[in-house]
XYZ file of C-alpha atoms in Angstrom:
710
model
C 126.271 136.527 129.174
C 129.661 135.700 130.649
C 132.213 138.407 130.104
C 134.759 136.443 127.996
C 132.073 135.925 125.376
C 130.380 139.319 125.574
C 132.057 141.004 122.616
C 131.948 138.024 120.318
C 128.340 137.086 121.111
C 127.108 140.653 120.729
C 128.879 141.284 117.413
C 128.621 137.879 115.777
C 125.232 136.406 116.714
C 124.809 134.878 113.301
C 128.224 133.258 113.494
C 127.421 131.974 116.974
C 124.247 130.229 115.825
C 126.126 128.665 112.932
C 128.689 127.359 115.391
C 126.036 125.870 117.648
C 124.425 124.205 114.678
C 127.840 122.888 113.701
C 128.215 121.287 117.127
C 124.716 119.882 116.938
C 125.281 118.429 113.481
C 128.153 116.234 114.634
C 127.434 112.507 114.742
C 126.406 111.407 118.225
C 129.507 109.275 118.721
C 131.869 112.132 117.828
C 130.059 114.686 119.964
C 129.913 112.264 122.870
C 133.624 111.514 122.559
C 134.448 115.201 122.397
C 132.473 115.984 125.510
C 133.990 113.059 127.393
C 137.442 114.458 126.696
C 136.621 117.735 128.440
C 138.445 116.606 131.537
C 141.698 116.184 129.676
C 141.547 113.742 126.802
C 140.602 110.094 126.693
C 140.768 108.481 130.121
C 143.053 105.582 130.729
C 141.399 102.179 131.081
C 139.806 101.888 134.489
C 140.300 105.552 135.280
C 137.460 107.401 136.981
C 135.598 109.770 134.669
C 135.588 112.358 137.438
C 139.315 112.126 138.116
C 141.347 115.254 137.312
C 143.475 115.131 134.171
C 147.016 113.806 134.692
C 149.696 116.410 135.319
C 152.216 116.728 132.532
C 155.827 116.509 133.568
C 158.374 119.286 133.123
C 158.309 123.050 133.286
C 157.046 125.507 130.693
C 158.743 128.443 129.098
C 158.337 130.515 132.229
C 159.388 127.794 134.653
C 155.827 127.090 135.780
C 153.870 123.804 135.593
C 151.711 123.359 132.504
C 148.452 123.615 134.525
C 149.509 126.940 136.066
C 150.532 128.289 132.672
C 147.151 127.275 131.268
C 145.357 129.100 134.097
C 147.383 132.214 133.462
C 146.595 132.157 129.758
C 142.905 131.600 130.471
C 142.910 134.674 132.750
C 144.206 136.851 129.900
C 141.178 138.609 128.274
C 142.775 138.509 124.827
C 143.468 134.802 125.149
C 139.904 134.175 126.419
C 138.475 136.038 123.395
C 140.556 133.926 121.035
C 139.460 130.686 122.718
C 135.800 131.757 122.655
C 136.074 132.587 118.969
C 137.515 129.144 118.335
C 134.625 127.535 120.251
C 132.060 129.581 118.343
C 133.567 128.725 114.959
C 133.114 124.999 115.584
C 133.416 122.643 118.495
C 135.783 120.440 116.514
C 138.057 123.377 115.750
C 138.759 124.124 119.417
C 141.722 121.801 119.736
C 143.500 122.857 116.490
C 143.027 126.529 117.322
C 144.546 126.105 120.737
C 147.352 123.990 119.358
C 148.322 126.920 117.176
C 148.739 128.910 120.384
C 150.933 126.113 121.830
C 148.268 125.693 124.505
C 147.972 122.362 126.324
C 145.082 120.012 125.387
C 143.329 119.941 128.790
C 142.941 123.698 128.901
C 141.865 123.781 125.241
C 139.088 121.233 125.654
C 137.925 122.874 128.854
C 136.903 125.951 126.848
C 133.902 124.014 125.521
C 132.612 123.338 129.002
C 133.060 127.039 129.708
C 130.379 127.835 127.143
C 127.172 129.303 128.587
C 124.832 126.723 130.046
C 122.096 127.413 127.517
C 124.539 126.750 124.656
C 125.701 123.439 126.096
C 122.097 122.496 126.799
C 121.221 123.345 123.205
C 124.006 121.059 121.988
C 122.983 118.230 124.286
C 119.368 118.569 123.133
C 120.252 118.765 119.448
C 119.201 115.201 118.691
C 122.694 113.981 117.805
C 123.171 112.147 121.084
C 121.493 108.923 122.158
C 120.430 108.112 125.701
C 123.656 106.114 126.131
C 125.648 109.165 124.995
C 123.872 111.358 127.535
C 124.665 108.822 130.251
C 128.377 108.940 129.345
C 128.413 112.724 129.008
C 126.828 113.174 132.442
C 129.677 111.196 134.002
C 132.313 113.514 132.531
C 132.280 116.366 135.026
C 130.084 118.029 137.603
C 128.860 120.776 135.281
C 127.652 118.375 132.615
C 126.159 116.135 135.280
C 124.110 119.079 136.505
C 122.996 119.891 132.955
C 121.882 116.275 132.512
C 119.864 116.087 135.702
C 116.961 113.655 135.565
C 114.254 116.324 135.647
C 115.956 118.723 133.234
C 115.529 119.573 129.576
C 118.168 117.140 128.309
C 116.365 113.974 129.408
C 113.021 115.513 128.537
C 114.279 116.024 125.002
C 115.575 112.451 124.872
C 112.116 111.235 125.877
C 110.364 113.541 123.407
C 112.528 112.534 120.441
C 112.166 108.822 121.199
C 108.421 108.829 121.947
C 106.900 112.103 120.673
C 103.255 110.982 120.853
C 103.487 110.488 124.623
C 104.209 114.153 125.343
C 100.504 115.066 125.172
C 99.992 113.125 128.399
C 102.245 115.471 130.398
C 101.333 118.911 131.686
C 103.948 121.671 131.309
C 103.453 122.552 134.974
C 104.022 119.033 136.336
C 107.332 117.979 137.859
C 108.537 114.941 135.943
C 111.593 112.782 136.523
C 112.312 112.341 132.822
C 115.165 109.889 133.342
C 112.876 107.617 135.364
C 110.095 107.994 132.784
C 112.572 107.018 130.084
C 113.526 103.865 131.980
C 109.904 102.869 132.668
C 108.894 103.447 129.045
C 111.907 101.462 127.816
C 111.037 98.552 130.114
C 107.385 98.638 129.049
C 108.457 98.510 125.408
C 110.610 95.444 125.984
C 107.799 93.689 127.849
C 105.284 94.535 125.126
C 107.562 93.176 122.391
C 108.178 90.014 124.387
C 104.448 89.351 124.659
C 103.790 90.162 120.985
C 106.530 87.728 119.987
C 104.925 84.968 122.087
C 101.436 85.320 120.596
C 102.178 83.673 117.256
C 103.452 80.495 118.872
C 100.617 80.348 121.389
C 97.658 81.203 119.165
C 98.658 80.323 115.605
C 96.237 77.423 115.240
C 93.200 79.215 116.698
C 91.780 82.674 117.294
C 93.181 84.460 120.313
C 90.905 83.333 123.182
C 89.204 85.861 125.395
C 91.582 85.072 128.253
C 94.605 85.284 125.967
C 95.218 88.901 126.909
C 95.669 88.203 130.614
C 99.438 88.713 130.286
C 98.841 92.275 129.116
C 96.336 92.983 131.876
C 98.807 91.811 134.532
C 101.724 93.922 133.343
C 102.990 96.617 135.645
C 103.493 100.184 134.495
C 101.394 102.808 132.709
C 99.119 101.303 130.074
C 99.796 104.213 127.724
C 103.428 103.064 127.493
C 102.386 99.593 126.314
C 99.939 101.082 123.845
C 102.612 103.418 122.496
C 104.995 100.506 121.911
C 102.280 98.595 120.070
C 101.648 101.652 117.882
C 105.393 101.831 117.175
C 105.284 98.204 115.981
C 102.292 98.928 113.754
C 104.099 101.918 112.250
C 107.241 99.978 111.368
C 108.101 100.760 107.768
C 108.235 98.292 104.938
C 106.631 94.931 104.317
C 108.413 93.080 107.088
C 107.396 92.061 110.624
C 103.886 91.240 109.375
C 103.270 88.715 112.160
C 104.360 91.204 114.805
C 102.047 93.813 113.350
C 99.169 91.331 113.210
C 99.324 90.483 116.913
C 100.263 94.013 118.007
C 97.071 95.184 116.314
C 94.997 92.551 118.112
C 96.475 93.428 121.507
C 96.067 97.172 120.964
C 92.499 96.606 119.765
C 91.716 94.699 122.946
C 93.373 97.169 125.341
C 91.624 100.193 123.922
C 88.250 98.498 123.684
C 88.406 97.442 127.326
C 89.189 100.999 128.368
C 86.405 102.459 126.202
C 83.887 99.865 127.398
C 84.644 100.740 131.028
C 84.162 104.433 130.229
C 80.867 103.680 128.498
C 79.580 101.661 131.458
C 80.453 104.533 133.794
C 78.726 106.938 131.410
C 75.564 104.823 131.435
C 75.424 105.097 135.237
C 74.755 108.820 134.964
C 71.250 109.979 135.984
C 68.556 110.140 133.300
C 68.706 113.929 133.138
C 72.354 113.767 132.022
C 71.873 114.475 128.323
C 75.278 114.317 126.663
C 74.128 112.563 123.513
C 77.330 113.423 121.677
C 79.544 111.896 124.377
C 77.670 108.598 124.206
C 77.848 108.554 120.405
C 81.614 109.154 120.567
C 82.061 106.156 122.894
C 80.323 103.964 120.309
C 82.522 105.437 117.584
C 85.674 104.821 119.613
C 84.747 101.249 120.490
C 84.153 100.283 116.870
C 87.307 102.116 115.718
C 89.797 101.624 118.574
C 92.858 102.068 116.360
C 91.721 105.487 115.129
C 92.591 108.677 116.992
C 89.067 109.704 118.016
C 88.328 111.909 121.004
C 85.332 113.847 122.255
C 87.547 116.925 122.470
C 88.460 116.815 118.780
C 84.895 116.123 117.633
C 83.575 118.910 119.852
C 86.185 121.266 118.377
C 84.931 120.480 114.869
C 81.352 121.126 115.954
C 82.431 124.392 117.596
C 83.859 125.540 114.268
C 80.463 124.855 112.661
C 78.797 126.810 115.475
C 81.064 129.775 114.681
C 79.927 129.695 111.053
C 76.294 129.590 112.188
C 76.905 132.593 114.463
C 78.426 134.484 111.564
C 75.314 133.824 109.467
C 73.049 134.570 112.449
C 74.743 137.911 112.893
C 73.578 138.838 109.401
C 69.996 137.914 110.317
C 69.902 139.538 113.759
C 73.007 141.292 115.016
C 71.525 141.459 118.547
C 70.570 137.837 118.787
C 71.207 136.545 122.342
C 72.968 133.430 121.068
C 75.812 135.610 119.820
C 76.587 136.615 123.417
C 76.970 133.035 124.664
C 80.408 132.269 126.068
C 82.278 129.059 125.356
C 80.872 126.196 127.414
C 77.617 128.012 128.155
C 74.342 126.931 126.564
C 71.362 128.689 128.167
C 68.066 128.081 126.413
C 66.271 130.810 124.447
C 62.525 130.788 125.041
C 61.233 133.067 122.236
C 60.088 130.985 119.249
C 61.053 133.672 116.752
C 64.634 133.799 118.054
C 64.839 129.995 117.965
C 63.576 130.025 114.384
C 66.361 132.408 113.379
C 68.944 129.997 114.792
C 67.468 127.053 112.899
C 67.376 129.041 109.644
C 71.066 129.930 110.074
C 71.889 126.303 110.887
C 70.112 124.976 107.815
C 71.959 127.429 105.594
C 75.402 126.595 107.023
C 74.969 122.818 107.273
C 73.159 122.066 104.031
C 73.949 124.968 101.699
C 77.387 126.114 102.788
C 79.000 122.908 104.131
C 76.936 120.557 101.916
C 75.936 118.076 104.616
C 73.328 115.603 103.370
C 71.705 112.293 104.151
C 73.493 109.329 102.613
C 70.758 107.828 100.475
C 73.166 106.199 98.008
C 75.091 104.165 100.613
C 72.619 104.035 103.479
C 73.692 100.666 104.929
C 77.280 101.629 105.638
C 78.580 101.572 109.215
C 80.551 104.765 108.550
C 77.232 106.635 108.552
C 76.935 105.939 112.300
C 80.420 107.063 113.376
C 80.407 110.725 114.364
C 83.983 111.391 113.261
C 83.140 109.996 109.819
C 79.919 112.009 109.624
C 81.985 115.170 110.117
C 84.663 114.096 107.634
C 82.354 112.809 104.896
C 79.544 115.286 105.704
C 76.913 112.625 105.358
C 75.097 110.128 107.560
C 71.792 108.484 108.363
C 68.878 110.058 110.297
C 70.132 109.284 113.804
C 73.713 110.499 113.308
C 72.620 113.607 111.390
C 70.055 114.317 114.123
C 72.668 114.098 116.892
C 74.885 116.580 115.040
C 71.918 118.915 114.466
C 70.777 118.566 118.093
C 74.242 119.342 119.498
C 74.638 122.518 117.425
C 71.118 123.723 118.187
C 71.529 123.266 121.951
C 74.845 125.120 121.952
C 72.980 128.051 120.402
C 70.086 127.937 122.854
C 67.421 125.960 120.953
C 66.052 123.116 123.158
C 65.485 120.405 120.549
C 64.732 116.873 121.751
C 65.352 113.420 120.179
C 62.381 111.368 118.991
C 62.818 107.619 118.514
C 60.480 107.602 115.520
C 60.191 104.233 113.728
C 62.335 103.824 110.604
C 63.422 107.482 110.680
C 64.967 109.231 113.689
C 63.633 112.785 114.212
C 63.973 115.811 116.466
C 61.099 117.787 117.921
C 60.812 121.532 118.503
C 58.256 122.731 121.034
C 55.837 125.439 119.874
C 53.651 125.560 122.984
C 53.828 127.906 125.945
C 56.118 126.973 128.815
C 54.292 125.085 131.556
C 51.236 124.315 129.441
C 49.898 120.801 128.900
C 51.234 119.689 125.532
C 50.426 116.953 123.065
C 52.135 115.749 119.902
C 50.507 118.510 117.837
C 52.279 121.217 119.861
C 55.606 120.271 118.299
C 57.279 120.693 114.935
C 59.355 117.668 113.932
C 62.713 118.232 112.254
C 64.232 115.832 109.742
C 67.996 116.427 109.919
C 68.473 113.719 107.294
C 66.230 115.712 104.943
C 68.123 119.019 105.140
C 66.401 120.189 108.325
C 62.901 120.034 106.883
C 60.199 120.891 109.448
C 57.288 118.424 109.558
C 53.835 118.170 111.091
C 52.487 114.983 112.639
C 50.761 114.011 109.395
C 53.892 114.686 107.352
C 55.865 112.431 109.707
C 53.468 109.599 108.953
C 53.749 110.277 105.227
C 57.521 110.089 105.635
C 57.428 106.457 106.770
C 54.207 105.483 105.032
C 52.267 104.355 108.085
C 50.205 105.597 111.006
C 51.851 105.443 114.429
C 50.651 105.959 117.971
C 51.262 109.125 119.952
C 53.758 107.304 122.198
C 56.233 107.075 119.334
C 56.432 110.873 119.132
C 57.788 111.069 122.664
C 61.280 112.138 123.653
C 63.870 109.484 124.570
C 66.871 109.585 126.913
C 70.523 109.071 126.086
C 70.491 105.320 126.725
C 67.602 104.775 124.302
C 69.364 106.833 121.629
C 72.544 104.783 122.043
C 70.500 101.586 122.002
C 69.130 102.571 118.605
C 72.575 103.439 117.259
C 74.015 100.118 118.424
C 70.958 98.322 117.110
C 71.677 99.757 113.670
C 75.276 98.540 113.900
C 74.058 95.139 115.035
C 71.818 94.881 111.971
C 74.736 95.825 109.725
C 76.970 93.287 111.486
C 74.497 90.515 110.764
C 74.625 91.463 107.081
C 78.400 90.940 106.884
C 79.275 88.406 104.225
C 82.911 89.055 103.330
C 84.678 89.851 106.587
C 84.688 86.425 108.188
C 85.987 87.793 111.465
C 82.517 89.337 112.021
C 84.250 92.206 113.811
C 81.344 94.652 113.521
C 78.896 92.050 114.818
C 81.189 91.248 117.740
C 81.680 94.915 118.593
C 77.985 95.775 118.397
C 77.078 92.760 120.558
C 79.596 93.878 123.176
C 78.116 97.377 123.179
C 74.520 96.200 123.342
C 75.233 93.780 126.194
C 77.078 96.522 128.071
C 73.804 98.458 128.088
C 71.462 95.480 128.493
C 73.496 92.588 129.936
C 70.516 90.245 130.389
C 69.295 90.130 126.804
C 68.959 86.383 126.342
C 68.681 86.410 122.566
C 71.840 88.483 122.226
C 73.703 86.323 124.732
C 72.760 83.306 122.660
C 73.870 85.060 119.478
C 77.191 85.991 121.057
C 77.733 82.420 122.272
C 76.950 81.022 118.813
C 79.295 83.573 117.255
C 82.194 82.574 119.487
C 81.375 78.943 118.801
C 81.495 79.647 115.052
C 84.778 81.570 115.255
C 86.421 78.977 117.480
C 87.168 81.361 120.353
C 87.517 78.789 123.133
C 86.833 77.854 125.777
C 86.483 80.185 128.739
C 84.377 83.113 127.589
C 81.920 81.271 125.368
C 81.471 78.531 127.983
C 80.951 81.062 130.761
C 78.593 82.892 128.446
C 76.514 79.739 128.027
C 76.386 79.242 131.785
C 75.236 82.822 132.191
C 72.491 82.241 129.638
C 71.421 79.127 131.553
C 71.148 81.177 134.746
C 68.962 83.712 132.982
C 66.817 80.980 131.447
C 65.955 79.719 134.914
C 63.983 82.959 135.375
C 62.286 83.021 131.962
C 61.791 79.303 131.318
C 58.061 79.528 131.883
C 57.770 82.357 129.326
C 60.078 80.946 126.646
C 60.837 77.271 127.289
C 62.011 76.701 123.717
C 65.281 78.533 124.357
C 66.559 75.836 126.701
C 67.061 73.415 123.823
C 69.238 75.858 121.884
C 71.466 76.495 124.886
C 71.698 72.792 125.676
C 72.840 72.114 122.103
C 75.517 74.796 122.380
C 76.765 73.538 125.744
C 77.000 70.004 124.395
C 79.115 71.020 121.417
C 81.285 73.255 123.584
C 82.094 70.372 125.897
C 82.773 68.098 122.923
C 85.199 70.681 121.516
C 87.011 70.927 124.840
C 87.378 67.140 124.929
C 88.731 67.093 121.355
C 91.276 69.772 122.262
C 92.508 67.582 125.102
C 92.973 64.633 122.741
C 94.889 66.611 120.111
C 98.538 65.666 119.651
C 101.365 67.535 117.941
C 101.340 69.707 114.851
C 100.580 68.042 111.522
C 103.602 68.375 109.238
C 103.140 68.115 105.463
C 106.215 67.227 103.428
C 106.192 67.776 99.689
C 108.574 64.824 99.316
C 105.933 62.375 100.592
C 104.540 60.147 97.861
C 100.959 61.046 98.785
C 101.743 64.721 98.054
C 103.255 64.190 94.608
C 100.352 65.939 92.833
C 100.667 69.189 94.816
C 101.924 71.812 92.357
C 101.856 75.038 94.383
C 103.305 76.122 97.722
C 102.422 78.374 100.606
C 103.353 82.004 100.048
C 102.766 82.067 96.285
C 100.528 84.787 94.838
C 97.879 83.119 92.707
C 94.934 84.077 90.537
C 91.627 82.229 90.239
C 90.979 81.269 86.619
C 87.207 81.469 86.875
C 86.507 84.304 89.293
C 89.641 86.370 88.674
C 90.449 87.169 92.289
C 94.041 87.465 93.567
C 95.051 85.420 96.590
C 97.953 83.942 98.546
C 98.219 80.269 99.536
C 98.528 79.589 103.270
C 97.803 75.850 103.299
C 97.136 72.833 101.100
C 95.702 69.324 101.189
C 96.489 66.489 98.742
C 92.719 66.023 98.198
C 89.591 67.933 99.224
C 89.152 67.562 102.984
C 85.709 69.181 103.241
C 82.559 67.220 104.040
C 80.140 65.756 101.511
C 77.624 68.556 102.039
C 80.194 71.241 101.198
C 81.389 69.296 98.153
C 77.801 68.995 96.933
C 76.909 72.644 97.592
C 80.060 73.913 95.860
C 79.439 71.595 92.887
C 82.960 70.177 93.142
C 81.946 67.071 91.194
C 81.504 69.195 88.057
C 85.247 69.904 87.975
C 87.259 67.719 85.550
C 89.328 66.291 88.412
C 86.546 66.482 91.009
C 87.572 66.355 94.646
C 90.464 63.937 93.945
C 92.975 66.740 93.426
C 94.928 69.096 95.711
C 92.938 71.900 97.328
C 94.438 75.113 98.695
C 93.541 77.406 101.581
C 93.863 80.943 100.230
C 93.522 84.466 101.611
C 91.649 86.554 99.047
C 92.152 90.260 98.427
C 88.487 90.980 99.304
C 89.104 89.816 102.898
C 87.608 86.352 102.552
C 89.208 82.937 103.084
C 88.494 80.281 100.453
C 89.252 76.670 99.621
C 90.224 76.437 95.941
C 90.848 73.472 93.647
C 94.277 73.233 92.047
C 92.888 73.243 88.494
C 91.225 76.617 89.188
C 94.440 78.368 90.228
C 97.300 79.799 88.195
C 100.394 81.885 88.912
C 99.796 85.610 89.084
C 102.308 87.056 86.599
C 101.953 90.469 88.255
C 102.111 89.639 91.981
C 100.950 92.228 94.463
C 100.294 92.454 98.182
C 97.087 90.809 99.351
C 95.218 93.202 101.638
C 93.705 90.559 103.899
C 93.483 91.128 107.668
C 94.941 87.673 108.453
C 98.052 87.855 106.249
C 100.246 88.536 109.282
C 98.899 85.480 111.054
C 100.672 83.249 108.528
C 103.435 85.320 106.929
C 106.285 87.451 108.205
C 107.266 89.363 105.059
C 106.215 90.239 101.522
C 109.179 90.266 99.135
C 107.445 91.801 96.138
C 106.904 88.445 94.411
C 105.790 86.157 97.258
C 105.181 85.924 100.978
C 107.629 84.341 103.416
C 105.895 82.094 105.982
C 106.403 82.823 109.649
C 108.035 80.243 111.910
C 104.772 78.545 112.862
C 103.575 78.068 109.287
C 107.002 76.906 108.153
C 106.951 74.174 110.806
C 103.806 72.788 109.188
C 105.180 73.029 105.624
C 108.963 72.730 106.080
C 109.804 71.959 102.432
C 107.629 74.579 100.760
C 109.918 77.577 101.049
C 112.644 76.051 98.893
C 110.057 75.220 96.236
C 108.759 78.802 96.387
C 112.231 80.187 95.676
C 112.603 77.908 92.661
C 109.146 78.829 91.364
C 109.697 82.553 91.772
C 113.033 82.357 89.987
C 111.590 80.360 87.103
C 108.357 82.321 86.676
C 109.378 85.907 87.322
C 112.970 85.757 86.082
C 111.725 84.369 82.760
C 109.157 87.159 82.579
C 111.857 89.768 83.209
C 114.051 88.298 80.468
C 111.157 88.445 78.018
C 110.567 92.098 78.869
C 114.260 92.923 78.413
C 114.250 91.268 75.002
């Protein structure tokens, strides 16, 4: 420590820390201003920040210039102690304390810059100063400029406070130009927000096409910076910026899925003997949940904690068991059957008795049962996910279990034969991880599924076949979707399946039909159809019937493209038009269905039913008192569906609440507590509705409030 501060800092450490905290607690503007005055008060307009302070005219008491007198006083140990004490008491008290000593202002303020470097650095890193403040402070004098160097702690702290989640991407040993990183991240954030703001105008009337993300792909700079900005938008507090959040979520979803899909394709190129079943399962989990923070490292850490519990139990069974000597990352196989059996007994106790893992029989057809991070959280799953967890733990403890792609019920097999001997299906015990680790014979396996199977179905399968079965399960669940009209699970599972088997004609056709149904036009679905046609050239002799289906799809795709070319401007609906006189409700109002009781928000209306005759007949619209000759409303329902409701079936919701529909942000920018405010694109289409909404809300909810007060 510097000598002028030695006595004070050694005797009054507590007081020193309080003083530092006092400096750090100042508002950024005040602290910045104080530090800028270190060179002698506020600079004159146009003056250089590095220029020396102006000399005061006149002589002092001793006939010396003021600067010389200040230097003499500063050289006096007693005077230095007094100035240090003033600085320690509080940065803002420096000037008054020196004024009491009749000391000049330049010398008084300079005592702050004479503080030890670590103290000044602590103040600059306190969080009170913004990046702009740091820029001004660094231009004050050479010492502060050195403290604020681009690779130092000050700019690192600015970066960390502004974007804390990005720090995990930097190694403590790496040299980083934190000022440059700050600038690049700031620029990436501005670019990301600019693109998010443009999406609503470009894609309001249709789903974002597959080539709609090309702007993001062509951006320069680290992708993690763009992702971080999108996460910041999603985490914005309150019920505002709903449209921004809607498109930020779509862009982030796309970016992460593309990255995960590329990783999965690289993973699938590994040789057949590469048996990281868990890694492949995590890629599937990540792809279907790209907005969740899922990593192989975190899932492996959770499994390692289970392994530790198994080792603790195993130690009670056999304190000299070789598995207890395994080091982290090592997994040599144990060959003695008795030692393997001890491991499996310990596993069954920990997993099923201690941790209460179990097969999910009550909610079997739930996609969460296939996601490894959810299996660990909920401690339940279906046979294939429970088997992968069981297999991973067993192999880490030296038991060489193998996956069996058994029909209707995924199993593991445990070899009981001698090494090197010729084995058949009867030389294995089959383990049902879904059934609490129960060990089965061949006959018991057949009883389990209620049918006889060939010996080939008891064979071991590689990683790709295991992942194919997992994705196949997700694909089946996606086809069962009835509420989520975005068919997100079906789309994700098709992407995954085609990444593994890109020439599956039936799935290519299904994907093309799905894009056709969702209106995702035109490039990807059209290219998809052309790809299917290329494949059909090779299989036409085996399955000629498929050509008709593809031809039908191509025809309608081309017709849609032609219609898009003929479309003119946006259709504007004015409530003041005579043909709209019967429309009673407006976009943004929270409504309730009289018959079915669901809550919804209106995002569009027609003066009469605009659906076709088949829909009108199927929905039995003619049975309504006013039939189809009444206004109909497009509504977003709280269960995630979109419906077309007759006016006579809707009523005001006297207790309005947010509608948790994934497409709310596509149409609305804010929820006020009583209604939704349309975004700019929706308001263009219904320019007179907002005023009517305000009147309705005031009449309906103000009257209700008055009744409650009475």
